[in-house]
Coordinates of C-alpha atoms in Angstrom, one line a residue:
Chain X
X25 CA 5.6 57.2 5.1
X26 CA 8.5 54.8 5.1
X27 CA 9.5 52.4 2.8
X28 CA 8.3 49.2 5.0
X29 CA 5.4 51.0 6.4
X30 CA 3.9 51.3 2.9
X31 CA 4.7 48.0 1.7
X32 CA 2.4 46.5 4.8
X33 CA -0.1 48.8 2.8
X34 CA 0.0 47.7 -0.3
X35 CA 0.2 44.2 1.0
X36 CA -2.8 45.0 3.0
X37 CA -4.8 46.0 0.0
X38 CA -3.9 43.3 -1.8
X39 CA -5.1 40.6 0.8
X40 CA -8.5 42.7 1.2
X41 CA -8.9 42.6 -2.5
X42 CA -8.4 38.7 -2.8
X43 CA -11.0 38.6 0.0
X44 CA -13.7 40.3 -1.8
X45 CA -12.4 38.2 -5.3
X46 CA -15.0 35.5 -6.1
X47 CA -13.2 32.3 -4.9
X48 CA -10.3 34.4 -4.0
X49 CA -7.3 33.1 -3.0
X50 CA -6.5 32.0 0.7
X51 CA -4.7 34.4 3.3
X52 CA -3.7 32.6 6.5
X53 CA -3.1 35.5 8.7
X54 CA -6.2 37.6 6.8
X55 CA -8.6 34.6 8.0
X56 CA -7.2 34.2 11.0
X57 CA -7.6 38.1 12.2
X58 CA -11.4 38.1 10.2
X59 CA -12.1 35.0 12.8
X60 CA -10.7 37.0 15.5
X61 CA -12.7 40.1 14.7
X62 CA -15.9 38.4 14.3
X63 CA -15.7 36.4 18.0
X64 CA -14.9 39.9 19.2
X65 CA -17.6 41.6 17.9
X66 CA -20.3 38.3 19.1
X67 CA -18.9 38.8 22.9
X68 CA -18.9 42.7 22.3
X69 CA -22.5 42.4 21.7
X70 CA -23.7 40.2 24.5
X71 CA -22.3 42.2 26.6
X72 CA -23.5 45.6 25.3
X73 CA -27.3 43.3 25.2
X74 CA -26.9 42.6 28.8
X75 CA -25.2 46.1 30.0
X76 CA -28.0 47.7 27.8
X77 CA -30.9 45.6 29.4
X78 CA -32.5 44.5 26.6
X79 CA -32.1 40.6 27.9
X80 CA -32.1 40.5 31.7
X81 CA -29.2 39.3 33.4
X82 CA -31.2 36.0 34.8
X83 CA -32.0 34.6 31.2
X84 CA -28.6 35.9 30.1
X85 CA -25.6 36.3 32.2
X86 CA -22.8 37.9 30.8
X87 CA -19.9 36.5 29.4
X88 CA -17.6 36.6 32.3
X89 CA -20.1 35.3 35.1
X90 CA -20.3 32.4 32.8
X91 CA -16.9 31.9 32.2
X92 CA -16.0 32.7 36.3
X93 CA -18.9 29.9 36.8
X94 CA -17.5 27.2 34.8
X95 CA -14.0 27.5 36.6
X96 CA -15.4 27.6 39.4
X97 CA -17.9 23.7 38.6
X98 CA -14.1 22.4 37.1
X99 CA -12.9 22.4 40.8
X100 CA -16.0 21.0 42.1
X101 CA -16.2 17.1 42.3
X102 CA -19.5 16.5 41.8
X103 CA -19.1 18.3 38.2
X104 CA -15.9 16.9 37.5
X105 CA -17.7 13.5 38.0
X106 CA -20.4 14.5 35.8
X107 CA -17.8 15.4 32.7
X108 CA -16.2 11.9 33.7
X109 CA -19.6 9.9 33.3
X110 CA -21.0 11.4 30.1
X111 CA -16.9 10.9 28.4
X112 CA -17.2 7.4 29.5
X113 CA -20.6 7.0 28.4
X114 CA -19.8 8.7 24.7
X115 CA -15.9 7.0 24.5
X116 CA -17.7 3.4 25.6
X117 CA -20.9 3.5 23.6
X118 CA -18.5 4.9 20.5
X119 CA -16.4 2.0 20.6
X120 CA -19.0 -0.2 21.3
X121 CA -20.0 1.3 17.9
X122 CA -16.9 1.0 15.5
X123 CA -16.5 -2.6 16.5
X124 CA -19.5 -3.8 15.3
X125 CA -19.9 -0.8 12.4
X126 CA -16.1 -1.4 10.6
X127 CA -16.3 -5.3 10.1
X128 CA -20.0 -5.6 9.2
X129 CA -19.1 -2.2 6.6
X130 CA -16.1 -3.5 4.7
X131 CA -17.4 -6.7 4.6
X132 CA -20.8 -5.1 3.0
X133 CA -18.4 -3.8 0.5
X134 CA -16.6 -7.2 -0.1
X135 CA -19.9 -9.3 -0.8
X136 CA -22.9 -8.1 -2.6
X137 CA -24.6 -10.6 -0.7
X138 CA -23.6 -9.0 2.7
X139 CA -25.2 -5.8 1.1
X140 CA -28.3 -7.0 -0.4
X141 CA -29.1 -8.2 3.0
X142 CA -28.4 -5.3 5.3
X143 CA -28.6 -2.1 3.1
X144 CA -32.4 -1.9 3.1
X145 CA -32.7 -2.5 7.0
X146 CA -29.6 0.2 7.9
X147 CA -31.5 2.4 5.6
X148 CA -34.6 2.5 7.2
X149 CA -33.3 2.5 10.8
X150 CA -31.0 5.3 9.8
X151 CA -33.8 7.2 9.0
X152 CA -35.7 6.9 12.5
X153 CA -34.8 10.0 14.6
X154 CA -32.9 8.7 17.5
X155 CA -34.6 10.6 20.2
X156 CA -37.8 8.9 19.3
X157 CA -36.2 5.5 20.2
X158 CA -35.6 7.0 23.7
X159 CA -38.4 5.9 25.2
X160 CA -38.6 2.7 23.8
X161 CA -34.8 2.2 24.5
X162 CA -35.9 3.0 28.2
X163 CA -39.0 0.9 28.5
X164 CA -36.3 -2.2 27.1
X165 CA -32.8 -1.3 29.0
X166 CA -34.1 0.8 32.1
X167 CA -33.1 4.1 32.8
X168 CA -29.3 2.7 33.7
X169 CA -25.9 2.7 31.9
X170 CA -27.6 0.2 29.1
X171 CA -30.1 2.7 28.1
X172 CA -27.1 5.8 27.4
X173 CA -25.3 2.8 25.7
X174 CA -28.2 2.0 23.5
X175 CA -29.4 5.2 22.3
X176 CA -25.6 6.1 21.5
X177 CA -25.2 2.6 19.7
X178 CA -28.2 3.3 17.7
X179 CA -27.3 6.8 16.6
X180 CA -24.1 6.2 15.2
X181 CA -23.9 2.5 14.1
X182 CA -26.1 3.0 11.9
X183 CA -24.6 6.0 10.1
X184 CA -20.9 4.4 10.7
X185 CA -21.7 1.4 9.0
X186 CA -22.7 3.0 5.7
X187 CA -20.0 5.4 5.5
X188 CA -17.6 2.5 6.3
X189 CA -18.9 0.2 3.4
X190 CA -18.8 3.7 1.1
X191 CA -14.7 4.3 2.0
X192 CA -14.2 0.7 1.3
X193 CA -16.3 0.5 -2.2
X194 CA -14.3 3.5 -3.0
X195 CA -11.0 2.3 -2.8
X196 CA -9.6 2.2 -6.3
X197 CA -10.3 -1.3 -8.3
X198 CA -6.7 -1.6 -9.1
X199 CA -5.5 -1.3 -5.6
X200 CA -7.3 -4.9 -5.0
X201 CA -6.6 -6.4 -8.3
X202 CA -2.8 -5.8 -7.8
X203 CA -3.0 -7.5 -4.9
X204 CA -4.9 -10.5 -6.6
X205 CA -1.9 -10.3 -9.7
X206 CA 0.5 -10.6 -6.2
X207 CA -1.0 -13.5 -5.3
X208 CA -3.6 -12.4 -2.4
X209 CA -6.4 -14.4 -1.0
X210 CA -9.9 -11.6 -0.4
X211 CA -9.1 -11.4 3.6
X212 CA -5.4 -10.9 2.7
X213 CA -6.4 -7.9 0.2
X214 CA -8.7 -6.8 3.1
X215 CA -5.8 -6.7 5.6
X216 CA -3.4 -5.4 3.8
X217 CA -4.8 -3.3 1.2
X218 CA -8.0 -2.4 2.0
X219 CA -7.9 -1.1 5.4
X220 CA -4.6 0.6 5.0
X221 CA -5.9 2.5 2.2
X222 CA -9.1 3.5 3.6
X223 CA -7.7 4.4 7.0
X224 CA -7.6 8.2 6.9
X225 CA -10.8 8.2 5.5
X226 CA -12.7 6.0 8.2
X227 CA -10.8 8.0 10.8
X228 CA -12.0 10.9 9.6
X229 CA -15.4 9.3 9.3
X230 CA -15.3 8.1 13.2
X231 CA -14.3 11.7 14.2
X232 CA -17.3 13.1 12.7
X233 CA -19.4 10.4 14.4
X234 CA -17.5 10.9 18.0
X235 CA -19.1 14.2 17.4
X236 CA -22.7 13.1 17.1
X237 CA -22.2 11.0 20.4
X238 CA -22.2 13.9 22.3
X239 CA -25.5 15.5 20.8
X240 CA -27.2 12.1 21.7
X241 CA -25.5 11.7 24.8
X242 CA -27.0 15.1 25.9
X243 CA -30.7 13.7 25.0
X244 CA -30.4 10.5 26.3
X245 CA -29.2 12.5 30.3
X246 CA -31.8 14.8 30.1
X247 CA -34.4 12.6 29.6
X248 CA -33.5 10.0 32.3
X249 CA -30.3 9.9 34.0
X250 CA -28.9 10.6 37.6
X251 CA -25.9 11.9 36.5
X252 CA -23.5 13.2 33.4
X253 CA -23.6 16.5 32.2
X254 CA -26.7 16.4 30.5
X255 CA -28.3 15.8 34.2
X256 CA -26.4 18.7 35.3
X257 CA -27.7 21.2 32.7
X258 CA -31.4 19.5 33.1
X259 CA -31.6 20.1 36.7
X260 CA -29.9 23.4 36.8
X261 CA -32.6 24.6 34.7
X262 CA -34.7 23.7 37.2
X263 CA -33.4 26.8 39.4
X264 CA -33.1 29.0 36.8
X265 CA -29.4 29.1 37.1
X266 CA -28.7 30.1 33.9
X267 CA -24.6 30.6 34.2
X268 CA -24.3 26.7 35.2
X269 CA -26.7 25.9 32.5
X270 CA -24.4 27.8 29.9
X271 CA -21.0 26.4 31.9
X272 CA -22.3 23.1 31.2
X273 CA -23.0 23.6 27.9
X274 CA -19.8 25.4 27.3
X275 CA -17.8 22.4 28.8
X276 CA -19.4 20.0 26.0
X277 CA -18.4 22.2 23.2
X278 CA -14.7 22.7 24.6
X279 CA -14.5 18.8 25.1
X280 CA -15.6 18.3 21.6
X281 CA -13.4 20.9 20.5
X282 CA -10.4 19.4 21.7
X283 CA -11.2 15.7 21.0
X284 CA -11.6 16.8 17.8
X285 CA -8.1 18.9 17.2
X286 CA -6.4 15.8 18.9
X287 CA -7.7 13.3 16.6
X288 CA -7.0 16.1 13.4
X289 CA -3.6 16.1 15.3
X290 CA -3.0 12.6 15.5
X291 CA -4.3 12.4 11.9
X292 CA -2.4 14.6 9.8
X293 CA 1.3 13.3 11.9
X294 CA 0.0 9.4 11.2
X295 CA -1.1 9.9 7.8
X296 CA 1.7 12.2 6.5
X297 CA 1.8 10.5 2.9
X298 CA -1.3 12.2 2.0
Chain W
X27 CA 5.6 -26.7 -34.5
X28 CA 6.6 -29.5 -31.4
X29 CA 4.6 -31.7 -29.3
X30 CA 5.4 -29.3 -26.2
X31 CA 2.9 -27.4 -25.7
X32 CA 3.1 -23.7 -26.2
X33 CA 4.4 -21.0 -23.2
X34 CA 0.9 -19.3 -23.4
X35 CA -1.8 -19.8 -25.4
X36 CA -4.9 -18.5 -26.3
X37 CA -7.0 -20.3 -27.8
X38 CA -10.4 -19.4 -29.5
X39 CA -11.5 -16.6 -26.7
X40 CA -14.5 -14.7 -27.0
X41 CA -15.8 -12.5 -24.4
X42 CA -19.4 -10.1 -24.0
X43 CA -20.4 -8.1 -21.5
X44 CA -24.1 -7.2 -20.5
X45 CA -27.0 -9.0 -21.1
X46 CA -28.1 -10.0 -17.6
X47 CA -30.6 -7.8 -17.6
X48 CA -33.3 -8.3 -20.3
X49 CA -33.2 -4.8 -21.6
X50 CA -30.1 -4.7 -22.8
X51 CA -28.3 -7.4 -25.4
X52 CA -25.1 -8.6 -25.3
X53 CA -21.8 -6.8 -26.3
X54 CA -19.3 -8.3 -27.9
X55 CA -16.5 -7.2 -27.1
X56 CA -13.2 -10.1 -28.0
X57 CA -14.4 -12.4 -30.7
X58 CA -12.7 -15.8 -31.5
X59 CA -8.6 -14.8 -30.7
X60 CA -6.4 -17.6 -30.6
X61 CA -2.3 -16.7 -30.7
X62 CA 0.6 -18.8 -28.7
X63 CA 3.3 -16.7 -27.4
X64 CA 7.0 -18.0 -26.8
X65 CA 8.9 -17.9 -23.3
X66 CA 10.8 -14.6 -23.5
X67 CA 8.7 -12.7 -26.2
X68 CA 7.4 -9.4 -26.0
X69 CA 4.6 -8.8 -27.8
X70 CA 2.3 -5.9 -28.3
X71 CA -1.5 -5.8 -28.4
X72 CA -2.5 -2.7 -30.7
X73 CA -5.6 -1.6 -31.5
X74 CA -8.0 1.9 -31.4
X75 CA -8.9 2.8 -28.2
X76 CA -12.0 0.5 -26.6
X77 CA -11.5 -1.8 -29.2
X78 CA -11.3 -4.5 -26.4
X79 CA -7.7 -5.5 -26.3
X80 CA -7.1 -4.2 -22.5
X81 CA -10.1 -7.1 -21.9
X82 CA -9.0 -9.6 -24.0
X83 CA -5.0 -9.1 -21.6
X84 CA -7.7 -9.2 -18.2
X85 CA -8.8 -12.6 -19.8
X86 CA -5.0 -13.6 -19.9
X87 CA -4.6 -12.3 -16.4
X88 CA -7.5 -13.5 -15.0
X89 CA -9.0 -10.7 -13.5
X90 CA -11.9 -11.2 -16.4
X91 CA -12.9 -14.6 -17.4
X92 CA -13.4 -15.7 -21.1
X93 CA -17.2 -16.3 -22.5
X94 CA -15.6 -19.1 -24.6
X95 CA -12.5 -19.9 -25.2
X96 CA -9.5 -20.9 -22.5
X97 CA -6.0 -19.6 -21.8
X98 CA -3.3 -21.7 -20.8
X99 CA -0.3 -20.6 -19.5
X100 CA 2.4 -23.6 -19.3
X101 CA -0.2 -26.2 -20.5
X102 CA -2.6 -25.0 -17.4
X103 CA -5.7 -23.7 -17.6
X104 CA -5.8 -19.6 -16.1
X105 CA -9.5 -20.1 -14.3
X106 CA -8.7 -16.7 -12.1
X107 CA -6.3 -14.1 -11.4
X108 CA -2.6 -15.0 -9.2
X109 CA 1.2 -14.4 -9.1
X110 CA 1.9 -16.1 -12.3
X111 CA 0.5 -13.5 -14.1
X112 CA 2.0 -9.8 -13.0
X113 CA -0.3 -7.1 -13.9
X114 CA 0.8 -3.4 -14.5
X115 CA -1.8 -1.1 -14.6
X116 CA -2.3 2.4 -16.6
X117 CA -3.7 4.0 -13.7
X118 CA -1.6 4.3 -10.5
X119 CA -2.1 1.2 -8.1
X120 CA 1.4 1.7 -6.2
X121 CA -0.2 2.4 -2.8
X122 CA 0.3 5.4 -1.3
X123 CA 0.8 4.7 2.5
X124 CA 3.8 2.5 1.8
X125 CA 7.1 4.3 0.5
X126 CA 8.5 3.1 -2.8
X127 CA 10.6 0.2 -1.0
X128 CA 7.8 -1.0 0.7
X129 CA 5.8 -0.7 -2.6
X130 CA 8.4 -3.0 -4.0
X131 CA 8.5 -5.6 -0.9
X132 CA 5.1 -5.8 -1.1
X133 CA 5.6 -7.7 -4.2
X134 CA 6.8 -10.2 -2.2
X135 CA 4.7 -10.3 0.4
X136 CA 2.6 -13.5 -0.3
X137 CA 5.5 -15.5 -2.0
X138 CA 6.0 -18.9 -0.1
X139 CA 8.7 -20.0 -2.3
X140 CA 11.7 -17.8 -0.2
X141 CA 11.9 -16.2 3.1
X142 CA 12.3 -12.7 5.1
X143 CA 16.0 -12.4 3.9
X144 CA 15.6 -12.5 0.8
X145 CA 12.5 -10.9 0.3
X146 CA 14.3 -7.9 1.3
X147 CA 16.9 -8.6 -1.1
X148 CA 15.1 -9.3 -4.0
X149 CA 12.9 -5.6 -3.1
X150 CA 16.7 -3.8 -3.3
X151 CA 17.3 -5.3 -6.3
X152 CA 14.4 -4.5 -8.1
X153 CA 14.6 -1.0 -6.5
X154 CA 17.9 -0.4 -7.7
X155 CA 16.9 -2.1 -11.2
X156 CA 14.2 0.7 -12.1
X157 CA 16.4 3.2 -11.0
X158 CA 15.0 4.2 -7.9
X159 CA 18.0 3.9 -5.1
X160 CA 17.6 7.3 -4.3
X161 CA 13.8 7.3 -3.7
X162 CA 13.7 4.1 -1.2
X163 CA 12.0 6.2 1.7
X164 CA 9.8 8.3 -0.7
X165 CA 6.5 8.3 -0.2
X166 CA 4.7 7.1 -3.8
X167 CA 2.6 10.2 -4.2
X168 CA 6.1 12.8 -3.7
X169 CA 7.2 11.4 -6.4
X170 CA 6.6 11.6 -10.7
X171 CA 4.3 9.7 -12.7
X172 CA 6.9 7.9 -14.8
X173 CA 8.9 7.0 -11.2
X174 CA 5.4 5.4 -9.6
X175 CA 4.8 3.1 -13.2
X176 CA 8.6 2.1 -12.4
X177 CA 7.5 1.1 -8.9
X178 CA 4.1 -0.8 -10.5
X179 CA 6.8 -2.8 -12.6
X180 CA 9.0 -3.3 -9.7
X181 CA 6.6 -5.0 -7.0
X182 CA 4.8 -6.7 -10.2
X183 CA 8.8 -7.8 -10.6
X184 CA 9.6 -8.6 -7.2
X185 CA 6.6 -11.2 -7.4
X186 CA 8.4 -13.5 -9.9
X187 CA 5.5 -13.6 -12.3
X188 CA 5.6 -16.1 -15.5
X189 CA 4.6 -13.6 -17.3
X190 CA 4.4 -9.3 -16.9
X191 CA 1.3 -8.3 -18.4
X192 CA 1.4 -4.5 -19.1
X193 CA -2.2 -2.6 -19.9
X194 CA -0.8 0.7 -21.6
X195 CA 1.4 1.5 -18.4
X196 CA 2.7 4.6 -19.8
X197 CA -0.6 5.8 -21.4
X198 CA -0.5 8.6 -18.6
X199 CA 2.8 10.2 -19.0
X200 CA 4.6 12.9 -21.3
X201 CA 6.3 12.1 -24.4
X202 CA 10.1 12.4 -22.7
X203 CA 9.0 10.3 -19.9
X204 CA 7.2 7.7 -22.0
X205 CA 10.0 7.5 -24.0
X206 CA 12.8 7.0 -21.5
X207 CA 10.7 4.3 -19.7
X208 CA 10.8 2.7 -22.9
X209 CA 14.4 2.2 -23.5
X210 CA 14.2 1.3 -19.7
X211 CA 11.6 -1.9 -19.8
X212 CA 13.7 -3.0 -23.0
X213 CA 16.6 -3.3 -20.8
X214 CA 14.4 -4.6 -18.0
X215 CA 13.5 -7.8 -20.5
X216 CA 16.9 -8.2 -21.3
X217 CA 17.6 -8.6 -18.1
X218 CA 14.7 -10.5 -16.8
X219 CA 13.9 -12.4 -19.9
X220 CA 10.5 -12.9 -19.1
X221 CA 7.3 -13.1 -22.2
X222 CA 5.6 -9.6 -22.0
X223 CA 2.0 -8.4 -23.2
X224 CA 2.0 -5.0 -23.4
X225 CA -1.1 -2.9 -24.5
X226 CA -1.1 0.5 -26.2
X227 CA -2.7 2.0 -29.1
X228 CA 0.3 4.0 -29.7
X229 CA 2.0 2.9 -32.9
X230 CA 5.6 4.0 -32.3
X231 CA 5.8 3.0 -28.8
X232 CA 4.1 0.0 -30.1
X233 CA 6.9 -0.6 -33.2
X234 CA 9.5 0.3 -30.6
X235 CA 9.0 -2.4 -28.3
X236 CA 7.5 -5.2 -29.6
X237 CA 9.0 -8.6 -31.0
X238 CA 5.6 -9.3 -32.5
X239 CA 2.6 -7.1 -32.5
X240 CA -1.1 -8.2 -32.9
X241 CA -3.4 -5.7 -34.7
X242 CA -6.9 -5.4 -33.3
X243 CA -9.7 -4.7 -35.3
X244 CA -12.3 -2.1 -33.8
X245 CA -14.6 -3.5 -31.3
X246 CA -15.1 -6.5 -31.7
X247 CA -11.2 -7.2 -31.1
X248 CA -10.5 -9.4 -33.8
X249 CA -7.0 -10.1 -35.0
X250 CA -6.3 -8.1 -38.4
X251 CA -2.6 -8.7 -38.6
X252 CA 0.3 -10.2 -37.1
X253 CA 3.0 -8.8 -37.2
X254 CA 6.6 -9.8 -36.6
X255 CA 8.6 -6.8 -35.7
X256 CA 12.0 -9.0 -34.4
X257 CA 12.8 -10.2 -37.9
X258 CA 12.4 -6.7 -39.1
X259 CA 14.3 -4.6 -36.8
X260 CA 16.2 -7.4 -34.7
X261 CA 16.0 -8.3 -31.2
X262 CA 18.1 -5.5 -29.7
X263 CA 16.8 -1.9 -29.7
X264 CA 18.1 1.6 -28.6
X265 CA 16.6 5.4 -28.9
X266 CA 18.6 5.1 -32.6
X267 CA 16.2 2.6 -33.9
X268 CA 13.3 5.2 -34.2
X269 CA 15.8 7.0 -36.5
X270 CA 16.1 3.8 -39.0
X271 CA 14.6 3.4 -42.2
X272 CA 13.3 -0.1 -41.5
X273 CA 11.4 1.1 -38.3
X274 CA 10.0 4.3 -40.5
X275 CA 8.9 1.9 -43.2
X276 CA 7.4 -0.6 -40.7
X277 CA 5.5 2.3 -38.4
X278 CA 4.2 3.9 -41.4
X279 CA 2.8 0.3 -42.2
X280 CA 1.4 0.3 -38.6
X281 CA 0.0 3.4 -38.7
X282 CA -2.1 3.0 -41.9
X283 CA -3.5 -0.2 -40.3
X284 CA -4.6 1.3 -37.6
X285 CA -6.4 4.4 -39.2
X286 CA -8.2 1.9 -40.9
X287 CA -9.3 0.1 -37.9
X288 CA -10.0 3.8 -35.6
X289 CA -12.0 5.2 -38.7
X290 CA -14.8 2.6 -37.7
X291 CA -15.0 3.9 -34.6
X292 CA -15.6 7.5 -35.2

């Protein structure tokens, strides 16, 4: 064995040892080929369930059939429309969201008052599963856009709003006492301390809550909608055709997916001091 | 004494904590200080550890208001906290999305008094006067402990306080550190010549720095001795006054005081 040969050996070993180390230390390339193996060895398997007929082929198609499906909905404009509903539901109802959730938060942090008021009512609404407001969100805003709107505003403003009051308690007390000893009035501190120094958190916070948008988004189309993807997966199922039903699905993970990698993207470039 | 009245003065303050609930009584915590300090002087608040001097300099700030008692700084009444009175804090407040310039400028920020131009000029010069020229685009968390407590004084600088009020700023560094930023806020107040109340429980940095030190008894702070260090070892200091006699003699002093006050708290 040469030289080099059995140095990628030893390394080797070394790597697989850390692995099996309680709280070993972290291999890049070692996790990166485990994650590798392990999606190989989950497509390897549906097909070998499918090939093998213990599922049939109608209640599970195999990999590629779904994946040939779903290119083949990207170039049809009835789909395409579908993603571009359900994006614009989850991006307006989102928004819709943060601009009520950020204020009313940090100014719950700011006065006790504020808090004493609100905490007890976001904390029981928070608790009420969202898709048991459908209905009632239906019989109030109809089956239109409102409805989508509401049951997306409802399922995350009233998470948002706690976790934004909890980044702004938890900035440290001498960040806003410096800026009293500097000669700041409360909404200056909150402008220009505050918010600065709870930004990567409350971004990281509104990722996470992007996120949950789409799981509600996907309840409130399949209950009552005429279109979005939700509607498309509902009344595929209706057919039995199970390769759209999984295309759909597939297309809401690999939207999340990348929404979420831009934002980590955007958010380790923006907040580079950390 | 004159008719003027006194730079800053503090006059009979008390303070307690608790006792809104009915569970729990009162703490005392400052009981009954009164000192005057003079324009210029650096004096030193020592005392064991929770023994209620970092409270009684919040009072003087006014980030913590007196139970009794009033501060006045230049014959006014302190009723809350503001640019007069510069605060550096032991724990890290230089904020970490700014770089250490912008640290600095922030100092500035909210003063009325000049404008844009030479807000950024005053920010340079306070840069340049902790040492920092080379770190101007540094983020604050790339750089040391003892270089983000030099920023803290810098932007509490660049403010223009009255008075720099100091609550043991250099309680979280290493001993070479500690001791360089010493030598380096003495010849900060020689250049700036403004009153200082600095807070440690460490006697030599304590000894080192102070024109007049105030003992502190264990909690409640009470004042067990004054102490006027200037007359002793003279206004100017360097790293060979820890080497003199006279500051051997005076620490040792120091230090049996304030065994006597940190045995009641054990």
């Amino acid at each position: 064995m040469t030289e080099a040969a059995s140095e990628v050996v030893v390394r080797g070993r070394r790597q697989l040892v850390s692995l099996l180390t309680f709280r070993g230390r972290r291999h890049a390339r070692a996790d990166f080929v485990l994650g590798v193996i392990a999606f190989a060895i989950f497509i390897a398997a549906w097909y070998f369930i499918v090939i093998a007929g213990i599922v049939p082929e109608r209640f599970l198609p195999l990999p590629s059939t779904v994946i040939q499906t779903m290119l083949r909905l990207l170039t049809e404009s009835h789909f395409l429309n579908d993603i571009w509903v359900s994006v614009a539901r989850v991006w307006g109802a989102f928004l819709l969201s943060v601009v009520f959730a950020v204020p009313i938060g940090v100014w719950m942090s700011n006065y006790r008052l504020v808090a004493a008021l609100l905490e007890p009512i976001v904390d029981f609404i928070r608790y009420l599963p969202v898709p048991a407001l459908v209905p009632l969100l239906i019989i109030w805003f109809g089956i239109g856009e409102a409805s989508k709107i509401a049951v997306l505003w409802m399922g995350t403003f009233f998470q948002l709003v706690l976790l934004v009051a909890d980044d702004a308690k938890r900035i440290p007390r001498e960040f806003v006492e410096s800026g009293f000893t500097l000669g700041a009035k409360p909404f200056q501190i909150t402008r220009d301390i505050l918010l600065p120094a709870m930004l990567p958190n409350l971004v990281d916070n509104l990722r996470i809550t992007l996120g949950w948008c789409w799981t509600w988004i996907i309840v409130a189309e399949i209950v009552a909608a005429k279109s979005g993807i939700g509607h498309y997966i509902w009344s595929m199922r209706r057919f039995l055709k199970t390769p759209e039903v999984m295309s759909g699905i597939l297309v809401i993970g690999i939207i999340g997916l990348l929404t979420d990698q831009a934002i980590r993207a955007w958010h380790r470039r923006h907040f580079r001091y950390l | 004494m004159t008719n003027a009245s006194p730079f800053l003065s503090v006059r009979k303050v008390s303070k307690e904590f608790g006792g809104e609930n009915r569970a729990d009584s009162p703490i005392k915590v400052v009981d009954n200080v009164s000192m005057d300090i003079d324009e210029g002087e650096f004096v030193v608040y020592l005392g064991p550890s929770g023994c209620g001097k970092t409270t009684l300099l919040r009072i003087v700030s006014g980030l913590e208001s007196a139970s009794a008692g009033d501060i006045l700084l230049s014959g006014n009444a302190v009723t809350g906290p503001d640019r007069k009175k510069g605060m550096v804090f032991q724990a890290y407040a230089s904020f970490p999305w700014l770089s250490v310039l912008d640290n600095i400028k922030f100092g500035t920020r909210y003063r009325t008094d000049i404008g844009d131009k030479e807000k950024a000029e005053i920010s340079k010069y306070y840069l340049h006067l902790v040492g920092l020229g080379d770190y101007a685009d540094f983020f604050v968390n790339r750089i040391s402990g003892g270089m983000r407590q030099r920023v803290a004084i810098a932007r509490t600088l660049a403010a223009a306080p009255d008075i720099l009020l100091m609550d043991e700023p250099f309680g979280a560094l290493d001993a070479q550190t500690r001791e360089f930023l010493q030598e380096q806020l003495l010849e900060i107040c020689r250049v700036e010549k403004k009153a200082v109340i600095f807070v440690t429980h460490d006697v030599e940095e304590a000894v080192f720095l102070a024109d007049r030190a105030f003992m502190f008894s264990a909690r409640p702070a009470r004042i067990v001795e004054e102490i006027d260090i200037a007359s002793v070892l003279g206004a100017e200091r360097d790293s060979r006054t820890k080497e003199s006699e006279a500051f051997f003699n005076l620490r040792n002093h120091v230090r049996e005081l304030m065994r006597k006050q940190a045995q009641q708290n054990i």
